[in-house]
Amino acid sequence: LVDGDGNGVLPNETSNIAAERGVISTTMSRAVLQAPVYFLPPVVMSTLPPLRNAIARNPMLSVPITTYLVLVCFGIGLPASVAIFPQMGEIKVDEAEEKYQNLLDKNGKPHSVLYYNKGL
């Protein structure tokens, strides 16, 4: 865990609670990333008349069109997923382990919020 300036509050120590939150956040971001890929290509291919007609005339076009739509959906989903779940998470000191609860900042005041890197 680090303070607001990015300085480690207890060097060589880790927070299991922050680690758990990071894993949950990363897992959720992966689930959100997949949503547009699963839902948008079939909807677009079945509702846009030019695509629907082109595939009806030449079924071999369905694979390249689907591939292109999946790539576009990843391009839309990835930035959205990253924006929803930022790289640095915050945890209130009273929600962290006891060893973090009575630490003082550089001004001698107790920390109220600490930050952790959730990982990729």
mmCIF file of C-alpha atoms in Angstrom:
data_model
loop_
_atom_site.group_PDB
_atom_site.id
_atom_site.type_symbol
_atom_site.label_atom_id
_atom_site.label_comp_id
_atom_site.label_asym_id
_atom_site.label_seq_id
_atom_site.Cartn_x
_atom_site.Cartn_y
_atom_site.Cartn_z
ATOM 1 C CA LEU A 1 0.000 0.000 0.000
ATOM 2 C CA VAL A 2 1.124 3.526 -0.740
ATOM 3 C CA ASP A 3 0.092 6.973 0.428
ATOM 4 C CA GLY A 4 -1.235 9.766 -1.769
ATOM 5 C CA ASP A 5 2.317 10.672 -2.847
ATOM 6 C CA GLY A 6 3.118 7.111 -3.931
ATOM 7 C CA ASN A 7 5.389 6.341 -0.967
ATOM 8 C CA GLY A 8 5.114 2.878 0.546
ATOM 9 C CA VAL A 9 3.619 3.072 4.024
ATOM 10 C CA LEU A 10 5.069 -0.239 5.229
ATOM 11 C CA PRO A 11 7.911 -1.297 2.928
ATOM 12 C CA ASN A 12 8.092 -5.033 2.167
ATOM 13 C CA GLU A 13 4.595 -5.567 3.569
ATOM 14 C CA THR A 14 1.493 -6.495 1.595
ATOM 15 C CA SER A 15 -2.198 -6.190 2.287
ATOM 16 C CA ASN A 16 -4.290 -9.279 1.703
ATOM 17 C CA ILE A 17 -7.465 -7.182 1.676
ATOM 18 C CA ALA A 18 -6.099 -4.847 -1.019
ATOM 19 C CA ALA A 19 -4.855 -7.868 -2.984
ATOM 20 C CA GLU A 20 -8.304 -9.444 -2.853
ATOM 21 C CA ARG A 21 -9.904 -6.205 -4.055
ATOM 22 C CA GLY A 22 -7.380 -5.993 -6.878
ATOM 23 C CA VAL A 23 -8.136 -9.531 -8.031
ATOM 24 C CA ILE A 24 -11.893 -8.904 -7.916
ATOM 25 C CA SER A 25 -11.520 -5.637 -9.823
ATOM 26 C CA THR A 26 -9.322 -7.269 -12.470
ATOM 27 C CA THR A 27 -11.764 -10.157 -12.847
ATOM 28 C CA MET A 28 -14.682 -7.767 -13.245
ATOM 29 C CA SER A 29 -12.802 -5.737 -15.855
ATOM 30 C CA ARG A 30 -12.218 -8.930 -17.859
ATOM 31 C CA ALA A 31 -15.928 -9.727 -17.723
ATOM 32 C CA VAL A 32 -16.877 -6.206 -18.843
ATOM 33 C CA LEU A 33 -14.366 -6.423 -21.684
ATOM 34 C CA GLN A 34 -16.103 -9.493 -23.102
ATOM 35 C CA ALA A 35 -19.650 -8.064 -23.079
ATOM 36 C CA PRO A 36 -19.429 -6.043 -26.313
ATOM 37 C CA VAL A 37 -17.649 -8.906 -28.076
ATOM 38 C CA TYR A 38 -20.410 -11.379 -27.213
ATOM 39 C CA PHE A 39 -23.396 -9.181 -27.912
ATOM 40 C CA LEU A 40 -22.622 -6.557 -30.555
ATOM 41 C CA PRO A 41 -21.479 -8.649 -33.579
ATOM 42 C CA PRO A 42 -24.603 -10.846 -33.704
ATOM 43 C CA VAL A 43 -26.875 -7.841 -33.195
ATOM 44 C CA VAL A 44 -25.113 -5.773 -35.862
ATOM 45 C CA MET A 45 -25.010 -8.632 -38.354
ATOM 46 C CA SER A 46 -28.706 -9.421 -37.965
ATOM 47 C CA THR A 47 -30.082 -5.871 -37.835
ATOM 48 C CA LEU A 48 -28.132 -3.948 -40.501
ATOM 49 C CA PRO A 49 -29.799 -4.686 -43.864
ATOM 50 C CA PRO A 50 -26.642 -4.238 -46.000
ATOM 51 C CA LEU A 51 -24.724 -6.791 -43.916
ATOM 52 C CA ARG A 52 -27.674 -9.154 -43.693
ATOM 53 C CA ASN A 53 -28.215 -9.010 -47.485
ATOM 54 C CA ALA A 54 -24.508 -9.434 -48.268
ATOM 55 C CA ILE A 55 -24.286 -12.515 -46.054
ATOM 56 C CA ALA A 56 -27.499 -13.934 -47.547
ATOM 57 C CA ARG A 57 -26.026 -13.567 -51.066
ATOM 58 C CA ASN A 58 -22.571 -14.853 -50.114
ATOM 59 C CA PRO A 59 -22.421 -16.845 -46.819
ATOM 60 C CA MET A 60 -18.611 -16.955 -46.990
ATOM 61 C CA LEU A 61 -18.605 -13.261 -46.021
ATOM 62 C CA SER A 62 -19.880 -14.074 -42.530
ATOM 63 C CA VAL A 63 -16.433 -15.113 -41.227
ATOM 64 C CA PRO A 64 -14.491 -11.985 -42.276
ATOM 65 C CA ILE A 65 -17.351 -9.683 -41.270
ATOM 66 C CA THR A 66 -17.644 -11.377 -37.879
ATOM 67 C CA THR A 67 -13.868 -11.172 -37.391
ATOM 68 C CA TYR A 68 -13.862 -7.466 -38.225
ATOM 69 C CA LEU A 69 -16.785 -6.772 -35.875
ATOM 70 C CA VAL A 70 -15.089 -8.685 -33.054
ATOM 71 C CA LEU A 71 -11.931 -6.597 -33.495
ATOM 72 C CA VAL A 72 -13.973 -3.379 -33.490
ATOM 73 C CA CYS A 73 -15.804 -4.510 -30.355
ATOM 74 C CA PHE A 74 -12.504 -5.231 -28.593
ATOM 75 C CA GLY A 75 -11.388 -1.753 -29.631
ATOM 76 C CA ILE A 76 -14.492 -0.315 -28.002
ATOM 77 C CA GLY A 77 -14.535 -2.621 -24.969
ATOM 78 C CA LEU A 78 -10.903 -2.349 -23.894
ATOM 79 C CA PRO A 79 -10.806 1.417 -23.271
ATOM 80 C CA ALA A 80 -14.201 1.241 -21.574
ATOM 81 C CA SER A 81 -13.045 -1.599 -19.336
ATOM 82 C CA VAL A 82 -9.852 0.230 -18.387
ATOM 83 C CA ALA A 83 -11.796 3.430 -17.674
ATOM 84 C CA ILE A 84 -14.301 1.693 -15.406
ATOM 85 C CA PHE A 85 -11.602 -0.025 -13.353
ATOM 86 C CA PRO A 86 -8.584 2.308 -12.926
ATOM 87 C CA GLN A 87 -5.076 0.935 -12.350
ATOM 88 C CA MET A 88 -4.750 2.361 -8.838
ATOM 89 C CA GLY A 89 -7.401 1.437 -6.293
ATOM 90 C CA GLU A 90 -8.028 3.036 -2.955
ATOM 91 C CA ILE A 91 -8.836 1.522 0.381
ATOM 92 C CA LYS A 92 -9.918 3.277 3.545
ATOM 93 C CA VAL A 93 -7.434 2.722 6.339
ATOM 94 C CA ASP A 94 -10.130 1.376 8.669
ATOM 95 C CA GLU A 95 -10.946 -1.315 6.059
ATOM 96 C CA ALA A 96 -7.310 -2.462 5.786
ATOM 97 C CA GLU A 97 -5.439 -4.773 8.128
ATOM 98 C CA GLU A 98 -4.743 -3.536 11.635
ATOM 99 C CA LYS A 99 -1.060 -2.954 10.911
ATOM 100 C CA TYR A 100 -2.050 -0.097 8.546
ATOM 101 C CA GLN A 101 -4.557 1.626 10.811
ATOM 102 C CA ASN A 102 -2.338 3.709 13.077
ATOM 103 C CA LEU A 103 0.245 4.902 10.574
ATOM 104 C CA LEU A 104 1.025 8.601 10.307
ATOM 105 C CA ASP A 105 1.743 10.574 7.158
ATOM 106 C CA LYS A 106 4.775 12.844 6.699
ATOM 107 C CA ASN A 107 2.932 15.648 8.533
ATOM 108 C CA GLY A 108 2.217 13.463 11.550
ATOM 109 C CA LYS A 109 -1.483 13.030 10.748
ATOM 110 C CA PRO A 110 -3.104 9.606 10.464
ATOM 111 C CA HIS A 111 -3.772 8.291 6.965
ATOM 112 C CA SER A 112 -7.424 8.078 6.008
ATOM 113 C CA VAL A 113 -7.001 6.465 2.567
ATOM 114 C CA LEU A 114 -4.241 4.315 1.100
ATOM 115 C CA TYR A 115 -3.752 3.216 -2.493
ATOM 116 C CA TYR A 116 -2.804 -0.045 -4.178
ATOM 117 C CA ASN A 117 -1.903 -1.068 -7.710
ATOM 118 C CA LYS A 118 -4.549 -3.530 -8.863
ATOM 119 C CA GLY A 119 -2.319 -5.033 -11.532
ATOM 120 C CA LEU A 120 -3.181 -5.939 -15.077
#
